[in-house]
GROMACS .gro file of C-alpha atoms in nm:
model
  483
    1MET     CA    1  -0.431  -1.429  -2.431
    2ALA     CA    2  -0.648  -1.283  -2.156
    3ALA     CA    3  -0.435  -1.079  -1.922
    4SER     CA    4  -0.541  -1.016  -1.565
    5SER     CA    5  -0.642  -0.675  -1.443
    6VAL     CA    6  -0.585  -0.514  -1.105
    7PRO     CA    7  -0.895  -0.514  -0.885
    8LEU     CA    8  -0.993  -0.189  -0.721
    9HIS     CA    9  -1.041  -0.229  -0.346
   10ASN     CA   10  -1.188  -0.001  -0.086
   11ILE     CA   11  -0.958   0.104   0.193
   12SER     CA   12  -1.023   0.230   0.542
   13GLY     CA   13  -1.122   0.592   0.527
   14CYS     CA   14  -1.178   0.630   0.158
   15PHE     CA   15  -0.873   0.460   0.008
   16THR     CA   16  -0.877   0.203  -0.264
   17TYR     CA   17  -0.601   0.028  -0.211
   18PRO     CA   18  -0.162   0.082  -0.001
   19ARG     CA   19   0.057   0.263  -0.045
   20ARG     CA   20   0.202   0.200  -0.073
   21GLU     CA   21   0.237   0.061   0.246
   22ARG     CA   22   0.372   0.130   0.172
   23GLY     CA   23   0.380   0.417  -0.116
   24TYR     CA   24   0.632   0.519  -0.364
   25ASN     CA   25   0.815   0.790  -0.541
   26HIS     CA   26   0.689   0.821  -0.889
   27GLY     CA   27   0.820   1.037  -1.131
   28HIS     CA   28   0.954   1.283  -1.347
   29GLY     CA   29   0.892   1.639  -1.436
   30ARG     CA   30   0.794   1.683  -1.797
   31GLY     CA   31   0.651   1.406  -2.005
   32ASP     CA   32   0.950   1.409  -2.239
   33GLY     CA   33   1.210   1.405  -1.963
   34TRP     CA   34   1.169   1.051  -1.839
   35SER     CA   35   1.468   0.833  -1.780
   36PRO     CA   36   1.490   0.480  -1.640
   37THR     CA   37   1.770   0.596  -1.412
   38PRO     CA   38   1.732   0.841  -1.122
   39ARG     CA   39   1.861   1.192  -1.155
   40ALA     CA   40   2.157   1.281  -0.943
   41SER     CA   41   1.983   1.589  -0.810
   42ASN     CA   42   1.684   1.396  -0.686
   43ARG     CA   43   1.763   1.041  -0.575
   44LEU     CA   44   1.446   0.937  -0.401
   45ARG     CA   45   1.352   0.592  -0.288
   46PRO     CA   46   0.993   0.471  -0.272
   47ILE     CA   47   0.766   0.606  -0.004
   48ASN     CA   48   0.814   0.408   0.310
   49ALA     CA   49   0.502   0.198   0.289
   50SER     CA   50   0.747  -0.016   0.467
   51VAL     CA   51   0.815  -0.372   0.370
   52GLU     CA   52   0.981  -0.388   0.707
   53THR     CA   53   0.761  -0.495   0.995
   54PRO     CA   54   0.513  -0.206   1.036
   55PRO     CA   55   0.432  -0.075   1.381
   56PHE     CA   56   0.153  -0.235   1.582
   57PRO     CA   57   0.113   0.015   1.868
   58LEU     CA   58  -0.147  -0.200   2.046
   59PHE     CA   59   0.078  -0.501   2.050
   60GLN     CA   60   0.436  -0.384   2.070
   61PRO     CA   61   0.635  -0.100   2.225
   62PRO     CA   62   0.668   0.197   1.991
   63PRO     CA   63   0.970   0.158   1.763
   64LEU     CA   64   1.268   0.384   1.797
   65GLN     CA   65   1.244   0.701   1.591
   66GLN     CA   66   1.479   0.735   1.300
   67SER     CA   67   1.781   0.945   1.376
   68PRO     CA   68   1.787   1.304   1.248
   69SER     CA   69   2.060   1.208   1.003
   70GLN     CA   70   1.820   0.970   0.827
   71LEU     CA   71   1.536   1.217   0.782
   72GLU     CA   72   1.581   1.551   0.613
   73PRO     CA   73   1.323   1.825   0.556
   74ALA     CA   74   1.169   1.825   0.211
   75ASP     CA   75   1.290   2.071  -0.049
   76PRO     CA   76   1.117   2.411   0.002
   77ASP     CA   77   0.996   2.392  -0.357
   78PHE     CA   78   0.794   2.087  -0.259
   79TYR     CA   79   0.579   2.311  -0.039
   80LYS     CA   80   0.587   2.613  -0.266
   81ILE     CA   81   0.437   2.451  -0.577
   82GLY     CA   82   0.135   2.347  -0.374
   83TYR     CA   83   0.094   2.649  -0.147
   84VAL     CA   84   0.069   2.891  -0.439
   85ARG     CA   85  -0.223   2.676  -0.558
   86SER     CA   86  -0.415   2.673  -0.227
   87MET     CA   87  -0.286   2.346  -0.081
   88ARG     CA   88  -0.254   2.385   0.296
   89ALA     CA   89  -0.090   2.182   0.573
   90TYR     CA   90  -0.118   2.243   0.948
   91GLY     CA   91   0.117   2.115   1.217
   92ILE     CA   92   0.297   1.871   0.989
   93GLU     CA   93   0.615   1.853   0.787
   94PHE     CA   94   0.727   1.641   0.495
   95LYS     CA   95   1.057   1.464   0.539
   96GLU     CA   96   1.272   1.256   0.308
   97GLY     CA   97   1.468   0.956   0.425
   98PRO     CA   98   1.643   0.652   0.277
   99ASP     CA   99   1.305   0.501   0.185
  100GLY     CA  100   1.147   0.816   0.043
  101PHE     CA  101   0.900   1.073   0.169
  102GLY     CA  102   0.687   1.062   0.481
  103VAL     CA  103   0.459   1.297   0.675
  104TYR     CA  104   0.546   1.378   1.036
  105ALA     CA  105   0.389   1.583   1.314
  106SER     CA  106   0.575   1.909   1.374
  107LYS     CA  107   0.416   1.953   1.719
  108ASP     CA  108   0.229   1.759   1.985
  109VAL     CA  109  -0.139   1.704   1.911
  110GLU     CA  110  -0.372   1.647   2.205
  111PRO     CA  111  -0.663   1.405   2.159
  112LEU     CA  112  -0.997   1.562   2.067
  113ARG     CA  113  -1.349   1.425   2.059
  114ARG     CA  114  -1.363   1.490   1.688
  115ALA     CA  115  -1.120   1.443   1.402
  116ARG     CA  116  -0.862   1.717   1.345
  117MET     CA  117  -0.772   1.839   0.997
  118ILE     CA  118  -0.400   1.855   0.914
  119MET     CA  119  -0.402   1.889   0.534
  120GLU     CA  120  -0.637   2.013   0.262
  121ILE     CA  121  -0.583   1.965  -0.110
  122PRO     CA  122  -0.810   2.139  -0.364
  123LEU     CA  123  -0.964   1.950  -0.654
  124GLU     CA  124  -0.773   2.165  -0.903
  125LEU     CA  125  -0.446   1.995  -0.803
  126MET     CA  126  -0.574   1.640  -0.843
  127LEU     CA  127  -0.607   1.411  -1.139
  128THR     CA  128  -0.955   1.263  -1.126
  129ILE     CA  129  -1.154   1.046  -1.362
  130ARG     CA  130  -1.502   0.904  -1.317
  131GLN     CA  131  -1.515   0.528  -1.265
  132LYS     CA  132  -1.806   0.469  -1.506
  133LEU     CA  133  -1.913   0.587  -1.849
  134PRO     CA  134  -1.938   0.857  -1.961
  135TRP     CA  135  -1.582   0.948  -1.861
  136MET     CA  136  -1.563   1.280  -1.678
  137PHE     CA  137  -1.248   1.455  -1.560
  138PHE     CA  138  -1.214   1.686  -1.260
  139PRO     CA  139  -1.070   1.930  -1.341
  140ASP     CA  140  -1.153   1.891  -1.709
  141ILE     CA  141  -0.801   1.915  -1.854
  142VAL     CA  142  -0.856   1.698  -2.163
  143PRO     CA  143  -0.973   1.919  -2.455
  144ILE     CA  144  -1.248   1.806  -2.688
  145GLY     CA  145  -1.109   1.611  -2.982
  146HIS     CA  146  -0.773   1.526  -2.830
  147PRO     CA  147  -0.673   1.170  -2.929
  148ILE     CA  148  -0.583   1.079  -2.569
  149PHE     CA  149  -0.955   1.079  -2.497
  150ASP     CA  150  -1.010   0.818  -2.770
  151ILE     CA  151  -0.745   0.600  -2.606
  152ILE     CA  152  -0.912   0.639  -2.265
  153ASN     CA  153  -1.250   0.566  -2.420
  154SER     CA  154  -1.119   0.239  -2.568
  155THR     CA  155  -1.047   0.088  -2.225
  156ASN     CA  156  -1.264  -0.169  -2.052
  157ALA     CA  157  -1.498   0.019  -1.820
  158GLU     CA  158  -1.490  -0.253  -1.554
  159THR     CA  159  -1.122  -0.348  -1.533
  160ASP     CA  160  -0.896  -0.084  -1.689
  161TRP     CA  161  -0.916   0.194  -1.432
  162ASP     CA  162  -0.536   0.196  -1.392
  163LEU     CA  163  -0.475   0.227  -1.768
  164ARG     CA  164  -0.710   0.527  -1.788
  165LEU     CA  165  -0.543   0.699  -1.495
  166ALA     CA  166  -0.198   0.634  -1.641
  167CYS     CA  167  -0.302   0.799  -1.969
  168LEU     CA  168  -0.436   1.098  -1.779
  169LEU     CA  169  -0.113   1.127  -1.577
  170LEU     CA  170   0.105   1.119  -1.891
  171TYR     CA  171  -0.113   1.383  -2.052
  172ALA     CA  172  -0.083   1.607  -1.744
  173PHE     CA  173   0.298   1.584  -1.763
  174ASP     CA  174   0.278   1.711  -2.121
  175ARG     CA  175   0.057   2.013  -2.047
  176ASP     CA  176   0.236   2.346  -2.023
  177ASP     CA  177   0.229   2.507  -1.679
  178ASN     CA  178   0.049   2.208  -1.529
  179PHE     CA  179   0.100   2.142  -1.158
  180TRP     CA  180   0.197   1.779  -1.222
  181GLN     CA  181   0.495   1.885  -1.431
  182LEU     CA  182   0.640   2.029  -1.111
  183TYR     CA  183   0.511   1.768  -0.869
  184GLY     CA  184   0.653   1.494  -1.089
  185ASP     CA  185   1.005   1.601  -0.983
  186PHE     CA  186   0.927   1.452  -0.641
  187LEU     CA  187   0.802   1.119  -0.771
  188PRO     CA  188   1.031   0.816  -0.810
  189SER     CA  189   1.183   0.707  -1.136
  190ALA     CA  190   1.137   0.355  -1.268
  191ASP     CA  191   1.432   0.200  -1.085
  192GLU     CA  192   1.325   0.360  -0.757
  193CYS     CA  193   0.976   0.206  -0.753
  194THR     CA  194   0.895  -0.118  -0.572
  195SER     CA  195   0.600  -0.201  -0.799
  196LEU     CA  196   0.631  -0.551  -0.944
  197LEU     CA  197   0.505  -0.417  -1.276
  198LEU     CA  198   0.863  -0.296  -1.321
  199ALA     CA  199   1.023  -0.621  -1.207
  200THR     CA  200   1.232  -0.840  -1.434
  201ASP     CA  201   1.165  -1.212  -1.482
  202ASP     CA  202   1.453  -1.286  -1.246
  203ASP     CA  203   1.298  -1.060  -0.982
  204LEU     CA  204   0.960  -1.231  -1.012
  205SER     CA  205   1.119  -1.574  -0.982
  206GLN     CA  206   1.255  -1.468  -0.641
  207LEU     CA  207   0.902  -1.436  -0.502
  208GLN     CA  208   0.882  -1.814  -0.455
  209ASP     CA  209   0.509  -1.777  -0.517
  210PRO     CA  210   0.401  -1.916  -0.857
  211ASN     CA  211   0.053  -1.766  -0.842
  212LEU     CA  212   0.176  -1.413  -0.770
  213THR     CA  213   0.449  -1.449  -1.032
  214LEU     CA  214   0.194  -1.548  -1.297
  215THR     CA  215  -0.040  -1.265  -1.196
  216MET     CA  216   0.233  -1.002  -1.229
  217ARG     CA  217   0.352  -1.135  -1.564
  218ASN     CA  218  -0.005  -1.114  -1.693
  219GLN     CA  219  -0.031  -0.756  -1.568
  220GLN     CA  220   0.294  -0.664  -1.740
  221LEU     CA  221   0.170  -0.822  -2.062
  222ARG     CA  222  -0.161  -0.637  -2.034
  223ALA     CA  223   0.011  -0.299  -2.002
  224LEU     CA  224   0.254  -0.379  -2.285
  225GLU     CA  225  -0.025  -0.487  -2.523
  226PHE     CA  226  -0.220  -0.168  -2.445
  227TRP     CA  227   0.085   0.045  -2.527
  228GLU     CA  228   0.151  -0.144  -2.852
  229LYS     CA  229  -0.212  -0.101  -2.955
  230ASN     CA  230  -0.229   0.274  -2.891
  231TRP     CA  231   0.129   0.400  -2.940
  232HIS     CA  232   0.198   0.253  -3.282
  233SER     CA  233   0.394   0.436  -3.552
  234GLY     CA  234   0.084   0.599  -3.701
  235VAL     CA  235  -0.036   0.785  -3.393
  236PRO     CA  236  -0.018   1.167  -3.382
  237LEU     CA  237   0.300   1.316  -3.238
  238LYS     CA  238   0.108   1.477  -2.949
  239VAL     CA  239   0.015   1.126  -2.833
  240LYS     CA  240   0.339   0.951  -2.923
  241ARG     CA  241   0.552   1.190  -2.720
  242LEU     CA  242   0.355   1.100  -2.403
  243ALA     CA  243   0.509   0.750  -2.396
  244ARG     CA  244   0.773   0.692  -2.661
  245ASP     CA  245   0.864   0.354  -2.514
  246PRO     CA  246   0.669   0.089  -2.322
  247GLU     CA  247   0.882   0.132  -2.010
  248ARG     CA  248   0.750   0.485  -1.962
  249PHE     CA  249   0.388   0.374  -1.995
  250ILE     CA  250   0.434   0.079  -1.759
  251TRP     CA  251   0.596   0.319  -1.512
  252ALA     CA  252   0.288   0.543  -1.534
  253VAL     CA  253   0.061   0.244  -1.471
  254SER     CA  254   0.264   0.153  -1.162
  255ILE     CA  255   0.222   0.509  -1.033
  256ALA     CA  256  -0.153   0.497  -1.098
  257GLN     CA  257  -0.188   0.166  -0.916
  258SER     CA  258   0.021   0.257  -0.614
  259ARG     CA  259  -0.122   0.605  -0.555
  260CYS     CA  260  -0.481   0.584  -0.674
  261ILE     CA  261  -0.754   0.665  -0.424
  262ASN     CA  262  -1.110   0.551  -0.481
  263MET     CA  263  -1.344   0.809  -0.335
  264GLN     CA  264  -1.702   0.920  -0.374
  265ILE     CA  265  -1.704   1.293  -0.433
  266ARG     CA  266  -1.985   1.543  -0.462
  267ILE     CA  267  -1.954   1.843  -0.692
  268GLY     CA  268  -2.266   2.056  -0.673
  269ALA     CA  269  -2.558   1.818  -0.723
  270LEU     CA  270  -2.338   1.559  -0.895
  271VAL     CA  271  -2.218   1.262  -0.690
  272GLN     CA  272  -1.944   1.056  -0.855
  273ASP     CA  273  -1.731   0.754  -0.771
  274ALA     CA  274  -1.390   0.861  -0.893
  275ASN     CA  275  -1.033   0.733  -0.922
  276MET     CA  276  -0.805   1.008  -0.794
  277LEU     CA  277  -0.436   1.096  -0.775
  278ILE     CA  278  -0.408   1.337  -0.481
  279PRO     CA  279  -0.076   1.517  -0.443
  280TYR     CA  280   0.075   1.553  -0.095
  281ALA     CA  281  -0.178   1.310   0.052
  282ASP     CA  282  -0.005   1.039  -0.149
  283MET     CA  283   0.305   1.095   0.065
  284LEU     CA  284   0.126   0.939   0.364
  285ASN     CA  285   0.272   0.597   0.433
  286HIS     CA  286   0.085   0.279   0.526
  287SER     CA  287   0.018   0.137   0.869
  288PHE     CA  288  -0.213  -0.142   0.985
  289GLN     CA  289  -0.293   0.085   1.282
  290PRO     CA  290  -0.325   0.425   1.108
  291ASN     CA  291  -0.369   0.754   1.288
  292CYS     CA  292  -0.524   0.943   0.993
  293PHE     CA  293  -0.794   0.908   0.729
  294LEU     CA  294  -0.915   1.096   0.419
  295HIS     CA  295  -1.236   1.297   0.388
  296TRP     CA  296  -1.403   1.480   0.097
  297ARG     CA  297  -1.525   1.833   0.181
  298PHE     CA  298  -1.777   1.892  -0.094
  299LYS     CA  299  -1.852   2.257  -0.014
  300ASP     CA  300  -1.498   2.365  -0.100
  301ARG     CA  301  -1.418   2.073  -0.333
  302MET     CA  302  -1.120   1.960  -0.126
  303VAL     CA  303  -0.978   1.640   0.018
  304GLU     CA  304  -0.895   1.668   0.386
  305VAL     CA  305  -0.645   1.456   0.576
  306MET     CA  306  -0.781   1.411   0.928
  307ILE     CA  307  -0.628   1.278   1.250
  308ASN     CA  308  -0.853   1.016   1.409
  309ALA     CA  309  -1.069   1.140   1.695
  310GLY     CA  310  -0.923   1.070   2.038
  311ARG     CA  311  -0.574   1.009   1.901
  312ARG     CA  312  -0.273   1.165   2.072
  313ILE     CA  313   0.014   1.250   1.838
  314LYS     CA  314   0.365   1.330   1.958
  315LYS     CA  315   0.601   1.563   1.781
  316GLY     CA  316   0.802   1.371   1.526
  317GLU     CA  317   0.551   1.084   1.504
  318GLU     CA  318   0.475   0.967   1.152
  319LEU     CA  319   0.122   1.018   1.020
  320THR     CA  320  -0.017   0.718   0.834
  321ILE     CA  321  -0.326   0.577   0.668
  322ASN     CA  322  -0.435   0.221   0.592
  323TYR     CA  323  -0.396   0.154   0.221
  324MET     CA  324  -0.580  -0.178   0.207
  325SER     CA  325  -0.797  -0.297   0.491
  326GLY     CA  326  -0.858  -0.669   0.519
  327GLN     CA  327  -0.623  -0.776   0.237
  328GLN     CA  328  -0.355  -1.044   0.232
  329ASN     CA  329   0.009  -0.978   0.151
  330HIS     CA  330  -0.015  -1.094  -0.209
  331MET     CA  331  -0.275  -0.822  -0.277
  332LEU     CA  332  -0.050  -0.559  -0.119
  333MET     CA  333   0.233  -0.679  -0.339
  334GLN     CA  334   0.021  -0.656  -0.654
  335ARG     CA  335  -0.083  -0.298  -0.589
  336TYR     CA  336   0.197  -0.142  -0.389
  337GLY     CA  337   0.502  -0.361  -0.392
  338PHE     CA  338   0.531  -0.423  -0.017
  339SER     CA  339   0.439  -0.690   0.234
  340SER     CA  340   0.447  -0.742   0.608
  341SER     CA  341   0.518  -1.030   0.843
  342VAL     CA  342   0.253  -0.895   1.085
  343ASN     CA  343  -0.037  -0.850   0.844
  344SER     CA  344  -0.332  -0.958   1.058
  345TRP     CA  345  -0.527  -1.064   0.747
  346ASP     CA  346  -0.275  -1.308   0.603
  347ILE     CA  347  -0.369  -1.676   0.591
  348ILE     CA  348  -0.211  -2.022   0.585
  349PRO     CA  349  -0.391  -2.282   0.369
  350PHE     CA  350  -0.410  -2.573   0.613
  351SER     CA  351  -0.531  -2.897   0.454
  352GLY     CA  352  -0.535  -3.144   0.745
  353ASN     CA  353  -0.816  -3.235   0.983
  354ALA     CA  354  -0.653  -3.113   1.305
  355ARG     CA  355  -0.838  -2.838   1.494
  356ILE     CA  356  -0.778  -2.650   1.818
  357HIS     CA  357  -1.028  -2.497   2.057
  358LEU     CA  358  -1.093  -2.139   1.945
  359ASP     CA  359  -1.199  -1.989   2.277
  360SER     CA  360  -0.898  -2.135   2.457
  361PHE     CA  361  -0.657  -1.999   2.194
  362LEU     CA  362  -0.811  -1.651   2.216
  363SER     CA  363  -0.798  -1.663   2.596
  364VAL     CA  364  -0.428  -1.754   2.608
  365PHE     CA  365  -0.334  -1.451   2.394
  366ASN     CA  366  -0.601  -1.213   2.531
  367ILE     CA  367  -0.763  -1.166   2.190
  368SER     CA  368  -1.109  -1.012   2.194
  369GLY     CA  369  -1.378  -0.919   1.945
  370LEU     CA  370  -1.551  -1.090   1.655
  371PRO     CA  371  -1.338  -1.269   1.391
  372GLU     CA  372  -1.351  -0.972   1.153
  373GLU     CA  373  -1.254  -0.735   1.434
  374TYR     CA  374  -1.006  -0.932   1.645
  375TYR     CA  375  -0.778  -0.719   1.859
  376HIS     CA  376  -0.533  -0.768   2.143
  377ASN     CA  377  -0.693  -0.665   2.471
  378SER     CA  378  -0.393  -0.497   2.630
  379GLN     CA  379  -0.583  -0.435   2.957
  380LEU     CA  380  -0.585  -0.810   3.021
  381ALA     CA  381  -0.228  -0.869   2.911
  382ASP     CA  382   0.100  -0.838   3.096
  383ASN     CA  383   0.270  -0.514   2.993
  384THR     CA  384   0.598  -0.700   2.954
  385ASP     CA  385   0.450  -0.950   2.706
  386ASN     CA  386   0.526  -0.832   2.355
  387PHE     CA  387   0.469  -1.159   2.174
  388VAL     CA  388   0.122  -1.083   2.043
  389ASP     CA  389   0.128  -0.891   1.716
  390GLY     CA  390  -0.060  -0.891   1.387
  391ALA     CA  391   0.073  -1.238   1.300
  392VAL     CA  392  -0.087  -1.385   1.613
  393ILE     CA  393  -0.414  -1.211   1.527
  394ALA     CA  394  -0.387  -1.363   1.180
  395ALA     CA  395  -0.321  -1.704   1.339
  396ALA     CA  396  -0.647  -1.677   1.532
  397ARG     CA  397  -0.825  -1.626   1.200
  398THR     CA  398  -0.642  -1.883   0.989
  399LEU     CA  399  -0.587  -2.177   1.226
  400PRO     CA  400  -0.849  -2.455   1.195
  401THR     CA  401  -1.057  -2.429   1.511
  402TRP     CA  402  -1.368  -2.566   1.674
  403SER     CA  403  -1.589  -2.417   1.942
  404ASP     CA  404  -1.876  -2.553   2.145
  405GLY     CA  405  -2.012  -2.371   2.444
  406VAL     CA  406  -2.112  -2.697   2.612
  407VAL     CA  407  -1.830  -2.936   2.531
  408PRO     CA  408  -1.497  -2.842   2.697
  409PRO     CA  409  -1.163  -2.903   2.525
  410ILE     CA  410  -0.963  -3.213   2.620
  411PRO     CA  411  -0.596  -3.126   2.691
  412SER     CA  412  -0.452  -3.438   2.530
  413MET     CA  413  -0.657  -3.384   2.213
  414GLU     CA  414  -0.552  -3.020   2.200
  415ARG     CA  415  -0.184  -3.109   2.223
  416LYS     CA  416  -0.225  -3.371   1.952
  417ALA     CA  417  -0.393  -3.113   1.724
  418VAL     CA  418  -0.117  -2.859   1.797
  419LYS     CA  419   0.149  -3.113   1.700
  420GLU     CA  420  -0.026  -3.193   1.370
  421LEU     CA  421  -0.069  -2.826   1.281
  422GLN     CA  422   0.296  -2.755   1.359
  423GLU     CA  423   0.406  -3.047   1.143
  424GLU     CA  424   0.200  -2.909   0.854
  425CYS     CA  425   0.361  -2.567   0.902
  426GLN     CA  426   0.706  -2.727   0.898
  427GLN     CA  427   0.617  -2.903   0.572
  428MET     CA  428   0.521  -2.568   0.419
  429LEU     CA  429   0.853  -2.417   0.524
  430ALA     CA  430   1.040  -2.714   0.379
  431GLN     CA  431   0.883  -2.649   0.037
  432PHE     CA  432   1.061  -2.314   0.009
  433PRO     CA  433   1.400  -2.330  -0.167
  434THR     CA  434   1.551  -2.106   0.101
  435THR     CA  435   1.507  -2.051   0.475
  436SER     CA  436   1.422  -1.725   0.648
  437GLU     CA  437   1.779  -1.701   0.780
  438GLN     CA  438   1.918  -1.740   0.428
  439ASP     CA  439   1.682  -1.468   0.304
  440ARG     CA  440   1.801  -1.232   0.575
  441LYS     CA  441   2.165  -1.292   0.490
  442LEU     CA  442   2.090  -1.242   0.122
  443LEU     CA  443   1.926  -0.906   0.188
  444ASP     CA  444   2.218  -0.797   0.408
  445SER     CA  445   2.463  -0.890   0.134
  446MET     CA  446   2.284  -0.679  -0.131
  447PRO     CA  447   2.260  -0.321   0.002
  448GLU     CA  448   2.243  -0.183  -0.353
  449ALA     CA  449   2.004  -0.439  -0.498
  450ARG     CA  450   1.725  -0.339  -0.736
  451ARG     CA  451   1.421  -0.226  -0.544
  452THR     CA  452   1.199  -0.485  -0.711
  453LEU     CA  453   1.443  -0.765  -0.628
  454GLU     CA  454   1.465  -0.648  -0.268
  455THR     CA  455   1.085  -0.637  -0.250
  456ALA     CA  456   1.051  -0.990  -0.388
  457ILE     CA  457   1.296  -1.135  -0.134
  458LYS     CA  458   1.124  -0.954   0.153
  459TYR     CA  459   0.790  -1.092   0.043
  460ARG     CA  460   0.906  -1.454   0.062
  461LEU     CA  461   1.084  -1.378   0.391
  462HIS     CA  462   0.764  -1.237   0.541
  463ARG     CA  463   0.570  -1.546   0.437
  464LYS     CA  464   0.819  -1.766   0.623
  465LEU     CA  465   0.829  -1.541   0.930
  466PHE     CA  466   0.450  -1.558   0.951
  467ILE     CA  467   0.450  -1.938   0.944
  468GLU     CA  468   0.728  -1.949   1.203
  469LYS     CA  469   0.528  -1.712   1.425
  470VAL     CA  470   0.226  -1.942   1.404
  471ILE     CA  471   0.445  -2.236   1.513
  472GLN     CA  472   0.567  -2.032   1.813
  473ALA     CA  473   0.211  -1.931   1.900
  474LEU     CA  474   0.102  -2.295   1.900
  475ASP     CA  475   0.391  -2.378   2.134
  476ILE     CA  476   0.284  -2.109   2.380
  477TYR     CA  477  -0.078  -2.219   2.348
  478GLN     CA  478  -0.013  -2.578   2.455
  479GLU     CA  479   0.215  -2.463   2.739
  480GLN     CA  480  -0.019  -2.205   2.886
  481ILE     CA  481  -0.361  -2.357   2.823
  482LEU     CA  482  -0.550  -2.399   3.152
  483PHE     CA  483  -0.824  -2.655   3.215
   0.00000   0.00000   0.00000
């Protein structure tokens, strides 16, 4: 049976991916110390690549900051293990809250005409593998003749990037005095991850999305078959101890998927496209309107985290990157285990013939730019109007429209088209076994639910909220359209 693989996407800045919106805790210290249950001394929840509605600073008022009781400074050892190895951070602090780690500004940052560096991570701390044959590792931690290299070499060069990176991560956990043995203490255990690779069949059935459910089951089967092929009873002990059970290997694959960065790096005269696990930078959470990006400084062989030029940062503000630019929610769920009701790239598959006038719709909601770069022009909007968010931007992209610079829209025809589109949206909502209100109540009634179950319910809730937002936008459109 052919199992599906996870595509590798480019992200804004140099990311593949998000993180994990929304992001994740991943791990364990030593390779032989894994447990499917979190340790009492380190109960972390996944990085807050939030499945809650992410901030849209251009469209909505800034959300209230979390109270001090919800965010606590990171363990001093979290800084120490990196600082003694030349990792540096400037004007930021790592904090841990109910949803895991995040990076926050420790002081006000005034806007500059050029990007400002806030973090630098040397290559020696990363786990890096070349995307194409021959496989090359930076740093080269795999010794010649070690059987883990044969396992990596057996992977499909085009599709199995996550399996290779998972093998490299497990090997790093097993190396004495390796940085990742220490950093793994700050990664989430299996039951703390939101990745659907770790979801049960019951969890996947709660997605109410047959296509995504089938995709994730195929990915789980793919990882399981790879483990069975390479961790059989006859393998050497130094390989077998890396993943004594399939759950540990699948956990490693989920970490590789959710934290991998695809970046072109230059080392001397060698330019390589590489898959990278970058400590500390992987604690940056996702936002559709990020204030930071990643940059490779080839002279010193470091990854820099930079604040966008012209961006003002207030003390206590969270620093974020965009994990996956231009991707729908189902892709975010596959890679990171989070979704959003205001993802401006989500779509609704309309099948009818009804169409509305594009220019009139954009004018009503003060949306400017080309379709691939739509944004809310706040200078034209009323400051008290907070209706326009990413879902409305997505509606402008996904609604069937027509446009003719010569022929004006006819009000009666527009209202008829709006009614037909709303009826089709209502039909889509009726196909779901539950309503958005029922999903909300279900989430409220399960404060201690499995993270993967919680993620699945939020995904279906966000799909419904998006459709409901489109219905509301069509109502406003037919009320405010001027001819």
